[in-house]
XYZ file of C-alpha atoms in Angstrom:
713
model
C 38.241 -14.480 23.146
C 35.317 -15.787 25.122
C 34.813 -19.474 24.391
C 31.641 -20.376 22.527
C 30.826 -22.987 25.149
C 30.854 -20.302 27.823
C 28.587 -18.098 25.715
C 26.080 -20.943 25.325
C 26.213 -21.711 29.024
C 25.490 -18.093 29.818
C 22.572 -17.989 27.396
C 21.190 -20.868 29.443
C 21.770 -18.879 32.620
C 19.593 -16.083 31.261
C 16.713 -18.534 31.100
C 17.467 -19.687 34.620
C 17.350 -16.125 35.914
C 13.909 -15.799 34.352
C 12.836 -19.053 35.981
C 12.271 -20.810 32.644
C 13.622 -24.188 31.595
C 14.912 -24.642 28.067
C 12.105 -27.103 27.431
C 9.501 -24.528 28.465
C 11.250 -21.876 26.389
C 11.290 -24.005 23.268
C 7.680 -25.086 23.592
C 6.010 -21.867 24.675
C 7.702 -19.462 22.239
C 5.720 -16.299 21.540
C 3.063 -16.952 24.158
C 5.722 -16.829 26.858
C 6.973 -13.512 25.475
C 3.508 -12.078 25.750
C 3.002 -13.400 29.255
C 6.240 -11.817 30.460
C 5.869 -8.591 28.487
C 6.480 -5.454 30.482
C 4.244 -2.392 30.095
C 7.197 -0.099 29.389
C 9.903 -1.872 27.372
C 13.495 -1.058 28.107
C 15.904 -0.362 25.254
C 19.467 -1.566 24.717
C 21.918 -1.051 21.857
C 25.304 -2.332 20.733
C 26.973 -0.155 18.068
C 30.134 -1.350 16.290
C 32.191 0.806 13.909
C 35.709 0.216 12.580
C 37.630 2.739 10.495
C 41.175 1.562 11.181
C 42.118 -2.042 10.421
C 45.721 -3.240 10.861
C 46.133 -4.676 7.342
C 43.329 -3.118 5.308
C 42.892 0.381 3.807
C 41.295 2.748 6.303
C 37.628 3.566 6.062
C 36.373 7.064 6.888
C 32.715 6.893 7.865
C 32.223 3.999 10.292
C 32.711 6.029 13.487
C 30.375 8.686 12.097
C 27.799 5.944 11.579
C 28.060 4.991 15.243
C 27.518 8.596 16.327
C 24.579 9.041 13.934
C 22.882 5.938 15.292
C 23.648 6.801 18.910
C 22.148 10.291 18.704
C 19.119 8.986 16.816
C 18.494 6.286 19.423
C 18.840 8.695 22.353
C 17.000 11.755 21.099
C 14.497 10.269 18.651
C 13.709 6.830 20.051
C 14.255 7.314 23.774
C 17.172 4.924 24.391
C 18.985 5.719 27.674
C 22.593 6.662 26.964
C 23.691 4.251 29.695
C 22.115 1.371 27.761
C 24.122 2.033 24.585
C 27.527 0.378 24.240
C 29.835 1.531 21.437
C 32.768 -0.583 20.252
C 35.011 1.338 17.856
C 38.303 0.616 16.089
C 40.658 -1.425 18.320
C 37.844 -2.133 20.792
C 35.835 -4.000 18.165
C 37.480 -7.422 18.358
C 35.574 -10.611 17.642
C 35.679 -11.564 21.328
C 34.542 -8.119 22.473
C 31.528 -8.205 20.152
C 30.472 -11.638 21.425
C 31.011 -10.624 25.031
C 28.975 -7.448 24.526
C 26.085 -9.379 23.012
C 26.074 -11.540 26.128
C 26.813 -9.027 28.888
C 25.208 -5.849 27.552
C 22.270 -7.582 25.936
C 21.761 -11.204 26.940
C 22.102 -10.761 30.712
C 19.998 -7.601 30.895
C 17.267 -8.017 28.306
C 13.801 -9.229 29.256
C 10.913 -10.201 27.009
C 9.343 -7.171 25.276
C 12.579 -5.156 25.641
C 14.046 -3.621 22.483
C 17.525 -4.562 21.241
C 19.343 -2.649 18.479
C 22.604 -3.818 16.880
C 24.653 -1.887 14.315
C 27.815 -2.778 12.410
C 29.850 -0.525 10.112
C 33.101 -1.853 8.719
C 34.476 -4.333 6.245
C 32.626 -7.432 5.154
C 33.944 -10.380 3.178
C 33.224 -13.829 1.804
C 34.936 -16.835 3.339
C 34.107 -20.245 1.887
C 31.071 -18.658 0.167
C 29.668 -17.429 3.492
C 29.045 -13.773 4.287
C 31.051 -12.478 7.220
C 31.628 -9.282 9.196
C 35.314 -8.456 9.634
C 36.195 -7.423 13.210
C 39.349 -5.433 13.842
C 41.264 -8.672 14.605
C 39.705 -10.623 11.745
C 43.033 -11.754 10.278
C 44.964 -12.738 13.423
C 44.686 -16.445 12.575
C 45.502 -16.125 8.868
C 48.843 -17.869 9.492
C 46.802 -20.886 10.612
C 44.669 -20.459 7.450
C 41.614 -19.551 9.515
C 39.449 -16.424 9.585
C 38.526 -14.806 12.877
C 35.402 -13.355 11.270
C 31.868 -13.093 12.612
C 29.733 -14.955 10.093
C 26.484 -13.190 9.270
C 24.578 -16.390 9.996
C 26.259 -16.683 13.402
C 25.294 -13.110 14.240
C 21.681 -13.770 13.291
C 21.628 -16.844 15.527
C 23.219 -14.960 18.446
C 20.632 -12.203 18.189
C 17.791 -14.681 17.821
C 18.569 -16.524 21.064
C 18.297 -13.295 23.060
C 15.257 -13.413 25.354
C 13.207 -10.861 23.408
C 11.508 -10.826 20.037
C 12.143 -7.096 19.466
C 15.592 -7.265 17.866
C 16.684 -4.882 15.092
C 20.036 -4.883 13.314
C 21.621 -2.678 10.651
C 24.604 -4.040 8.719
C 26.273 -1.218 6.783
C 28.793 -3.461 5.076
C 29.091 -5.670 2.008
C 30.976 -8.696 0.792
C 31.925 -8.196 -2.882
C 34.698 -6.026 -4.306
C 34.642 -4.609 -7.829
C 37.829 -2.651 -8.538
C 37.188 -2.392 -12.272
C 34.786 0.529 -11.980
C 35.623 4.209 -11.730
C 34.353 4.790 -8.226
C 34.698 7.956 -6.209
C 33.744 6.245 -2.965
C 35.387 3.928 -0.468
C 33.995 0.393 -0.534
C 33.219 -1.550 2.630
C 34.239 -4.967 1.332
C 37.510 -6.872 1.343
C 38.840 -9.963 -0.417
C 39.739 -12.948 1.749
C 42.615 -15.122 0.439
C 41.430 -18.392 -1.076
C 43.497 -20.457 1.377
C 41.589 -19.086 4.388
C 38.865 -21.317 5.847
C 36.113 -21.053 8.411
C 37.261 -22.430 11.747
C 35.675 -25.750 12.707
C 34.843 -24.261 16.113
C 32.777 -21.557 14.356
C 30.659 -24.153 12.561
C 30.165 -26.083 15.810
C 29.153 -22.844 17.513
C 26.490 -22.302 14.866
C 25.096 -25.800 15.419
C 24.834 -25.251 19.150
C 23.155 -21.872 18.667
C 20.590 -23.446 16.352
C 19.703 -25.886 19.102
C 18.862 -22.934 21.371
C 16.566 -21.143 18.921
C 12.971 -20.821 20.009
C 9.876 -20.371 17.869
C 10.132 -16.595 17.749
C 10.472 -14.331 14.697
C 14.014 -13.832 13.418
C 15.631 -10.462 14.077
C 14.728 -7.606 11.747
C 17.978 -7.060 9.827
C 18.554 -4.289 7.313
C 21.505 -4.997 5.031
C 23.223 -2.324 2.917
C 23.034 -4.403 -0.266
C 20.647 -6.893 -1.822
C 22.949 -8.494 -4.406
C 26.316 -10.207 -4.206
C 27.446 -7.899 -7.023
C 26.744 -4.729 -5.024
C 29.143 -2.968 -2.678
C 28.305 -0.824 0.329
C 29.937 2.556 -0.084
C 30.865 5.607 1.953
C 29.485 9.035 1.164
C 32.059 11.813 1.292
C 30.560 15.098 2.481
C 32.178 18.388 3.479
C 33.495 17.795 6.973
C 32.595 14.119 7.389
C 32.061 10.731 5.773
C 29.311 8.209 6.494
C 27.883 5.008 5.128
C 25.225 5.603 2.490
C 22.761 3.333 4.272
C 23.332 4.693 7.777
C 23.170 8.336 6.743
C 20.084 7.951 4.547
C 18.316 5.803 7.155
C 19.003 8.042 10.147
C 18.149 11.172 8.145
C 14.820 9.644 7.151
C 13.993 8.592 10.725
C 14.817 12.057 12.070
C 12.682 13.925 9.581
C 9.715 11.583 9.200
C 7.156 10.018 11.483
C 8.022 6.465 12.596
C 4.374 5.601 11.843
C 5.528 4.701 8.321
C 5.849 0.987 7.656
C 9.366 -0.337 7.462
C 8.885 -1.213 3.793
C 7.769 2.337 2.954
C 10.653 3.844 4.888
C 13.294 1.666 3.255
C 11.854 2.491 -0.178
C 12.392 6.199 0.577
C 15.881 5.503 1.943
C 16.731 3.622 -1.251
C 15.489 6.557 -3.304
C 17.784 8.916 -1.373
C 20.785 6.621 -1.886
C 20.105 6.444 -5.620
C 19.715 10.217 -5.819
C 23.095 10.656 -4.118
C 24.768 8.564 -6.788
C 25.023 5.037 -5.402
C 23.184 2.121 -6.994
C 23.338 -0.074 -3.896
C 19.924 -1.469 -2.915
C 19.294 -1.970 0.829
C 17.273 -5.040 1.683
C 15.492 -6.599 4.640
C 16.754 -10.033 5.558
C 14.079 -12.510 6.653
C 11.511 -10.135 5.142
C 8.988 -12.925 4.494
C 8.769 -13.495 8.239
C 8.202 -9.824 9.055
C 4.685 -8.489 9.358
C 3.660 -6.548 6.272
C 2.480 -3.516 8.265
C 5.229 -3.465 10.896
C 6.285 0.112 11.599
C 9.486 1.694 12.847
C 7.520 2.908 15.858
C 6.411 -0.579 16.876
C 9.870 -2.073 16.432
C 11.653 0.678 18.375
C 9.078 0.729 21.174
C 8.278 4.369 20.460
C 5.508 6.094 22.396
C 3.089 8.643 20.930
C 4.845 11.663 22.428
C 7.944 10.923 20.346
C 6.262 10.370 16.971
C 3.883 13.281 16.490
C 6.398 15.261 14.456
C 9.669 14.939 12.636
C 12.736 17.081 13.170
C 15.737 18.342 11.248
C 17.971 18.313 14.297
C 18.415 18.338 18.051
C 20.180 20.446 20.663
C 23.214 18.468 21.896
C 24.971 21.202 23.903
C 23.908 24.442 25.626
C 26.565 27.142 26.122
C 27.012 30.801 27.080
C 24.379 30.769 29.847
C 21.755 29.399 27.505
C 22.304 31.934 24.714
C 24.152 29.606 22.347
C 23.541 25.992 21.451
C 25.181 23.285 19.394
C 22.871 21.495 16.991
C 23.214 18.081 15.371
C 21.435 18.406 12.010
C 20.963 14.729 11.208
C 17.485 15.294 9.758
C 18.483 17.758 7.036
C 18.503 16.059 3.599
C 22.129 15.431 2.550
C 21.968 17.445 -0.694
C 20.587 20.357 1.349
C 23.009 20.009 4.270
C 26.021 20.314 1.978
C 25.003 23.913 1.146
C 23.058 25.017 4.241
C 24.320 28.482 5.077
C 24.617 30.781 8.073
C 21.474 32.700 9.092
C 19.294 29.665 8.371
C 16.629 29.463 11.078
C 15.245 26.581 13.116
C 12.358 26.535 15.581
C 12.138 24.574 18.810
C 9.579 21.771 18.435
C 7.194 22.908 21.135
C 3.756 24.428 20.939
C 4.736 27.143 23.401
C 7.890 28.119 21.473
C 6.670 28.348 17.893
C 7.760 31.978 17.573
C 11.243 31.390 18.974
C 13.964 30.777 16.422
C 17.552 29.613 16.564
C 19.777 31.268 13.959
C 22.746 29.349 12.537
C 25.982 31.244 13.145
C 28.434 28.620 11.869
C 28.355 25.045 10.630
C 30.851 22.224 10.135
C 29.417 19.084 8.611
C 26.495 17.833 10.687
C 27.185 20.192 13.598
C 26.101 23.837 13.787
C 26.322 26.598 16.361
C 23.178 28.667 16.749
C 21.877 31.439 18.952
C 18.494 32.880 19.818
C 17.455 35.853 17.754
C 16.964 39.296 19.322
C 18.516 38.311 22.663
C 15.535 36.157 23.606
C 15.715 34.288 26.896
C 14.463 30.708 26.877
C 15.120 27.598 28.888
C 16.957 25.749 26.157
C 17.807 22.141 26.986
C 19.810 19.302 25.513
C 17.485 16.960 23.680
C 15.044 19.572 22.388
C 14.176 18.913 18.751
C 14.325 21.636 16.090
C 12.460 22.120 12.806
C 13.534 24.112 9.759
C 11.962 27.562 9.363
C 14.173 29.484 6.909
C 16.728 27.958 4.530
C 19.677 30.071 3.388
C 21.611 28.720 0.394
C 24.619 30.326 -1.376
C 24.052 31.484 -4.948
C 27.437 30.276 -6.165
C 27.076 26.471 -6.234
C 29.321 24.335 -8.435
C 29.036 20.839 -9.846
C 31.979 18.897 -8.390
C 33.634 16.380 -10.709
C 35.883 13.803 -9.051
C 38.946 12.711 -11.029
C 39.622 8.972 -10.815
C 42.221 6.599 -12.296
C 43.988 9.306 -14.296
C 47.724 9.724 -14.827
C 49.343 12.866 -13.432
C 49.381 14.754 -16.744
C 45.769 13.743 -17.361
C 44.732 15.086 -13.936
C 46.482 18.385 -14.646
C 44.776 18.723 -18.030
C 41.365 17.717 -16.614
C 41.634 20.196 -13.738
C 42.520 22.974 -16.158
C 39.752 22.034 -18.610
C 36.950 21.822 -16.062
C 38.013 25.144 -14.531
C 37.021 26.849 -17.788
C 33.422 25.607 -17.535
C 30.762 27.684 -15.832
C 30.006 26.504 -12.255
C 32.068 23.306 -12.644
C 35.047 22.364 -10.464
C 37.229 19.269 -10.099
C 38.123 17.359 -6.939
C 40.126 14.293 -5.915
C 37.796 11.286 -6.002
C 37.209 9.527 -2.646
C 39.032 12.317 -0.765
C 36.768 15.311 -1.414
C 33.018 15.603 -2.076
C 32.088 14.875 -5.691
C 28.814 14.766 -7.599
C 30.100 12.657 -10.511
C 33.322 10.961 -11.603
C 35.416 11.669 -14.699
C 37.555 8.692 -15.628
C 38.588 6.115 -18.176
C 36.630 3.343 -19.845
C 39.078 0.473 -20.347
C 37.325 -1.645 -22.915
C 39.752 -2.366 -25.753
C 42.951 -4.390 -25.789
C 45.217 -4.521 -28.825
C 48.275 -6.666 -29.494
C 51.293 -4.683 -30.696
C 54.063 -7.146 -31.454
C 54.483 -9.169 -28.275
C 52.978 -6.452 -26.056
C 49.328 -6.163 -25.095
C 48.307 -2.506 -25.107
C 44.994 -1.370 -23.627
C 43.166 1.534 -25.214
C 40.877 3.757 -23.222
C 38.423 6.573 -23.654
C 36.961 9.069 -21.237
C 33.493 9.136 -19.779
C 31.342 10.428 -16.931
C 30.225 8.103 -14.140
C 27.981 8.251 -11.099
C 29.572 7.655 -7.702
C 28.976 3.900 -7.951
C 31.031 3.754 -11.117
C 28.105 3.328 -13.532
C 28.680 5.051 -16.875
C 26.169 7.822 -17.577
C 24.427 7.312 -20.894
C 25.910 9.031 -23.938
C 28.986 10.419 -22.155
C 31.695 8.119 -23.543
C 34.118 9.554 -26.093
C 36.247 8.177 -28.888
C 39.505 6.279 -28.463
C 42.466 8.622 -28.419
C 40.408 11.648 -27.359
C 42.356 14.321 -25.467
C 41.300 15.144 -21.920
C 40.569 18.789 -22.736
C 38.454 17.777 -25.720
C 36.514 15.344 -23.512
C 35.803 18.061 -20.951
C 34.464 20.409 -23.614
C 32.374 17.605 -25.119
C 30.791 16.961 -21.723
C 30.036 20.646 -21.032
C 26.312 20.533 -22.034
C 25.721 17.367 -19.974
C 27.451 18.912 -16.979
C 25.177 21.959 -17.153
C 22.169 19.623 -17.159
C 23.474 17.736 -14.112
C 24.187 21.064 -12.390
C 20.558 22.049 -12.983
C 19.368 18.859 -11.299
C 21.679 19.489 -8.356
C 20.174 22.954 -7.913
C 16.546 21.882 -7.958
C 17.247 18.989 -5.545
C 18.425 21.578 -3.005
C 14.852 22.916 -2.884
C 13.431 19.633 -1.505
C 11.501 20.152 1.741
C 8.789 17.512 1.916
C 9.176 17.116 5.678
C 9.687 20.758 6.676
C 7.224 22.655 4.449
C 4.243 24.183 6.226
C 2.074 24.071 3.100
C -0.546 21.338 2.947
C 0.082 19.494 -0.297
C -0.317 15.915 -1.480
C 0.927 14.648 -4.854
C 0.309 11.206 -6.350
C 2.242 9.788 -9.296
C -0.032 7.624 -11.440
C 0.792 5.259 -14.307
C -1.679 3.926 -16.838
C -1.872 0.239 -17.623
C -4.495 0.541 -20.294
C -7.086 3.184 -19.469
C -7.071 2.906 -15.676
C -4.557 4.973 -13.662
C -2.678 3.139 -10.907
C -1.071 5.040 -7.999
C 2.698 4.450 -7.987
C 4.050 6.871 -5.414
C 2.687 9.441 -2.956
C 4.493 12.444 -1.528
C 2.846 14.712 1.033
C 3.953 17.331 3.509
C 4.132 16.480 7.197
C 1.412 19.021 7.971
C -0.962 16.803 5.998
C 0.069 13.358 7.238
C -2.319 11.730 9.712
C -0.039 10.300 12.397
C -2.729 7.758 13.249
C -2.390 6.193 9.788
C 0.357 3.867 8.655
C 2.141 4.927 5.479
C 2.508 1.692 3.546
C 4.503 0.279 0.665
C 4.549 -3.257 -0.706
C 8.272 -3.185 -1.493
C 11.538 -1.716 -0.255
C 12.714 -1.035 -3.807
C 12.456 2.101 -5.916
C 9.105 2.175 -7.748
C 9.169 0.910 -11.334
C 7.117 2.002 -14.354
C 7.058 0.085 -17.632
C 8.521 1.784 -20.696
C 5.647 2.824 -22.956
C 3.268 3.573 -20.094
C 1.616 6.983 -19.732
C 2.057 8.839 -16.440
C 0.505 11.853 -14.747
C 0.432 13.592 -11.366
C -2.580 14.325 -9.169
C -1.758 17.491 -7.211
C -3.920 18.344 -4.187
C -3.710 21.834 -2.695
C -5.247 21.501 0.774
C -3.974 24.858 1.986
C -6.010 28.061 2.221
C -4.160 29.939 -0.518
C -3.496 29.667 -4.239
C -0.323 27.778 -5.137
C 1.689 27.868 -8.357
C 3.271 24.737 -9.821
C 6.515 23.990 -11.626
C 7.712 20.548 -12.810
C 11.292 19.745 -13.848
C 13.153 16.489 -14.255
C 15.747 14.164 -15.767
C 14.891 11.209 -17.982
C 16.830 7.934 -18.094
C 19.326 9.476 -20.551
C 20.010 12.285 -18.051
C 18.353 14.833 -20.343
C 16.449 17.671 -18.677
C 12.770 18.362 -19.308
C 10.098 20.669 -17.943
C 6.346 21.143 -17.988
C 5.403 23.977 -20.360
C 1.933 25.465 -20.009
C 0.985 27.528 -23.066
C -1.753 30.128 -23.031
C -3.363 28.700 -26.156
C -3.034 25.636 -28.334
C -1.364 26.869 -31.529
C -0.671 24.850 -34.654
C 2.349 25.426 -36.864
C 0.190 26.806 -39.670
C -1.353 29.546 -37.540
C 1.649 30.347 -35.392
C 2.419 34.070 -35.807
C 5.129 34.167 -33.139
C 6.534 32.299 -30.162
C 3.560 31.301 -27.930
C 3.395 32.630 -24.378
C 3.829 30.530 -21.251
C 1.535 30.851 -18.262
C 1.698 29.866 -14.607
C -0.184 26.765 -13.480
C -2.311 27.931 -10.556
C -4.053 25.604 -8.090
C -6.845 27.154 -6.062
C -7.307 26.312 -2.358
C -8.778 22.854 -1.672
C -8.523 21.926 -5.341
C -6.974 18.953 -7.161
C -5.545 19.198 -10.663
C -3.944 16.728 -13.070
C -0.604 17.504 -14.729
C 0.038 17.338 -17.517
C -3.526 17.710 -18.724
C -4.606 14.858 -20.962
C -4.646 15.817 -24.612
C -4.643 13.290 -27.484
C -1.193 13.150 -29.024
C 0.457 14.964 -26.109
C 0.368 12.317 -23.363
C 3.438 11.889 -21.179
C 4.860 8.508 -22.222
C 7.855 6.877 -20.507
C 10.494 6.268 -23.153
C 14.238 5.768 -23.446
C 16.639 3.496 -21.571
C 15.816 1.138 -18.751
C 17.159 3.352 -15.991
C 16.118 5.916 -13.402
C 13.917 8.964 -13.959
C 13.785 11.866 -11.533
C 11.045 14.486 -11.254
C 11.024 17.548 -8.984
C 7.603 19.057 -8.429
C 7.708 22.514 -6.808
C 4.806 24.618 -5.541
C 5.057 28.217 -4.388
C 2.779 30.880 -2.962
C 3.993 33.267 -5.698
C 4.085 32.913 -9.511
C 7.220 31.556 -11.201
C 7.888 34.733 -13.168
C 11.600 34.317 -13.854
C 11.366 30.557 -14.384
C 8.761 31.061 -17.104
C 11.010 33.600 -18.787
C 13.866 31.089 -18.794
C 11.604 28.317 -20.111
C 10.432 30.587 -22.934
C 13.926 30.543 -24.440
C 13.158 27.097 -25.858
C 11.760 27.650 -29.338
C 8.717 25.675 -30.478
C 6.903 25.304 -33.771
C 3.814 23.654 -32.320
C 2.379 24.066 -28.852
C -0.307 22.374 -26.812
C -1.931 23.594 -23.612
C 0.399 21.558 -21.337
C 3.403 19.727 -22.650
C 6.532 17.994 -21.319
C 9.435 19.356 -23.359
C 13.225 19.146 -23.363
C 15.083 22.100 -21.829
C 17.641 23.863 -23.993
C 18.980 25.879 -21.024
C 18.464 23.729 -17.888
C 21.038 25.529 -15.745
C 19.435 28.931 -16.355
C 15.965 27.495 -15.649
C 17.105 26.102 -12.280
C 18.771 29.353 -11.261
C 15.598 31.262 -12.165
C 13.589 28.770 -10.078
C 15.767 29.395 -7.033
C 15.354 33.150 -7.491
C 11.559 32.853 -7.749
C 11.454 30.941 -4.459
C 13.610 33.654 -2.912
C 11.248 36.365 -4.170
C 8.255 34.460 -2.741
C 9.684 34.204 0.783
C 8.374 36.640 3.347
C 11.603 36.387 5.370
C 13.879 37.307 2.460
C 16.563 39.914 2.766
C 18.310 41.981 0.130
C 21.405 39.792 -0.070
C 23.515 39.335 -3.167
C 25.284 36.105 -2.243
C 22.452 33.904 -0.912
C 18.930 32.682 -1.535
C 16.535 32.883 1.428
C 13.519 30.548 1.453
C 10.739 30.419 4.033
C 9.004 27.057 4.652
C 5.663 28.893 4.703
C 6.053 29.747 1.033
C 7.166 26.658 -0.855
C 7.102 22.890 -1.042
C 9.379 20.788 -3.250
C 8.788 17.050 -3.707
C 11.121 14.563 -5.361
C 9.961 11.500 -7.311
C 12.535 8.899 -8.322
C 11.390 5.846 -10.278
C 12.879 3.288 -12.604
C 11.797 2.800 -16.180
C 11.765 -0.904 -17.065
C-alpha cells in the first residue's frame, strides 16, 4: 500500500509542477482555477467495481456498472478511452485505488479538467463512519483494524485534486436489513464490533484537510439518502446492475444533459421506484452545489454532443459493415427486458434518417443488428442510434420471486402460480422478478419451553416492502394464498404492460403534459413530461429537489395536455393508486343520472386537436379527482395515439356503472384485459405494423406514453 505521507508529498508535487506554492493555492482558490482554465477541458475517469470478495457473498452487477459508466463516458460525454482506468475485482485494493487517484488523476489533471470517479461494491459502517470496502478490506481484521476507504477520506482525496470539476458516483450503502423479504442482492456488509479505524487513517484525514483549498467540494451522488436504506442490484435477463448506475446511465443516454442535476436525479429516483426499489439517491454536499448546475456543465459537454438523446450506440462493426453490435444502454429497463427481434433503430444523423438498423438478436444490453434491404452505409463505432419501431412479444408474464420459503412451500407456490393466467414463479435474487412472495414473521408464541414463530404469506416489492392489503391469515396454505392474490397479480400485470409503452424520449410526436395539484383554488405545477422533439435544448430543465414529487392527501389534481403536433391525437389515462388498485379515465358521451339511466352509457374517445390544450379530467362539481388512500406512491400512465382507442374503450366498458359523468376516474374491474387492449390499439395505429400473431409492433411516429410517479403524503 502506498504510504499516506507519500501521497501527500505527491499532491504537493502537483502544485510544484504547476508552479504554484501551497500558500498561493490556499489563498487564491477559485480565481486561480479560472486563470489557469483551458479552453478545451480534458477528461479523466477512475472506475472501481468489485463483484468477488474473498470473505463476503459475491455481488453480480458491479462489473456491469463499470462497463455502463465506461461506455457512457466514451460515447456520450467524449472521454478518451485512454483516460479511463478501470479497477475490478482483485485489482481494486485499497492501495491501488489511492495510487490511481494520484497517478491517473492527480499527476495529470489541470484546472478546468473533468474528473469522474465511480465505485460499485460493498459499503459498511466502522466506528459509526461510512466506508467503501475494497477487495482487501479485511486483511487487517486480525489486528482489529479495517483496511477500508472511509467516505470522508475519499471526499478529501478528490477535493485536493487540482480541478474543481470533480464528479463521483457511489453505488453502495452501509446498512444491512436481513429481516425483509428481498429479491435483490444488497451492497452493504456488517463490520464486526471489535474492528476499529486505523490511527494512520485518521491522521491521513487530518493531513488532507490541511491541503484543502477554497474550492467547491466534489459533486457526489450516493445510492441512498438514509442510514436505513440499502443499495440493491437489479436482476435482468442476461445481466445484473446497480439500481442507481443503471437508472442514471439510462437517463443520461436518452435525455439531453441540459437538464439540471436535480431534475435528472428526480427522474432517476422515479425510475428506481418504478422498478421496485425504495432506495432514494441523494447528492452529498448539495447545499454547496449551484442550483442550476447541469450534467452538461459538469461533464464538460459541448453542444454537438447534447442536441439529442439516444437509445444506444454502435460498439462493433462486422461483416464488412453489414452487421453491427449495439449497446442499448438508453432503452428504459422495463422496455429492454421485452425488446424483441425486428425492432428498428435509426442512425442519429441528419443524412441517415431513412436508414434503419434491424435487431436480429439480443442478449441483455447487447444486440446484433443489420441494415435493412442490403443498404450500404459507412457505419462506424460510436455512432448513436434512436428507436424507430418497437417490437414486443404478446405473451408477457408477471414474474413472482419466491423468497424465504421451505422446500415444500416453494413446490406448492410454484404449482399454484402456474395455474394463474400470465403469472410465473422464479428464484428470488437469481432470476428476474417483478414482485416477491414470502413470509411475514410477526408473531411469536410460547409453547411450553419452546418459542414458536407464526407466519403468514404476503406480496412484497423488490425492496421487501409489503404491498398493501396482500397479507393473509396465520396458518394459511400456500396454494390458498396464491389464489387469494390472483386479482392483485392481474392488476400488477396490467401495470407492467402499460409501463412497456413508455417512450417519452423516443416518440416523434410533439406533446407536453403537466401534472397540477390544487392547494385551494389555484393549480400548482408538480411535474412536467414532454417529448424530446419539443424540448428546447437551449433551456435548462429544472427541479428544486432530487426526490419524487409529493402531493398532499385530499388535494385535487388534473393534467394539462398540450398537442403541439399537426394531427389529432387520442388520449388514454391509466394508473395505480397507493393501494395498488387500478383505475382509468372514463369519458362518457353524456352525463346520465341513475334515475334516467336506460342502459349502460357509452364511452367515447378523448380527442385533442392540433395545437390545442385540454384539461383531464374535466372539472365537474362532485367528480373532481381527489388524492385519497395510504401515504404511498401513485403511478399514472398517460398515452396518446394517432388512432382512436377502439379496443381499449370496449374493455373499459365492461365496468358497470349506475351513474356517469362526462369524465370520471374509476376503478378497473378488468385491468389486465384493458392493458392488453391498449397494446393492441397501439399496434393497430402503427404504420409499420405487420400481420404477426406473436408480437406487437409500434412506430414512434404514432404514439407517446408518459409516466408520472408521485407520492401521496
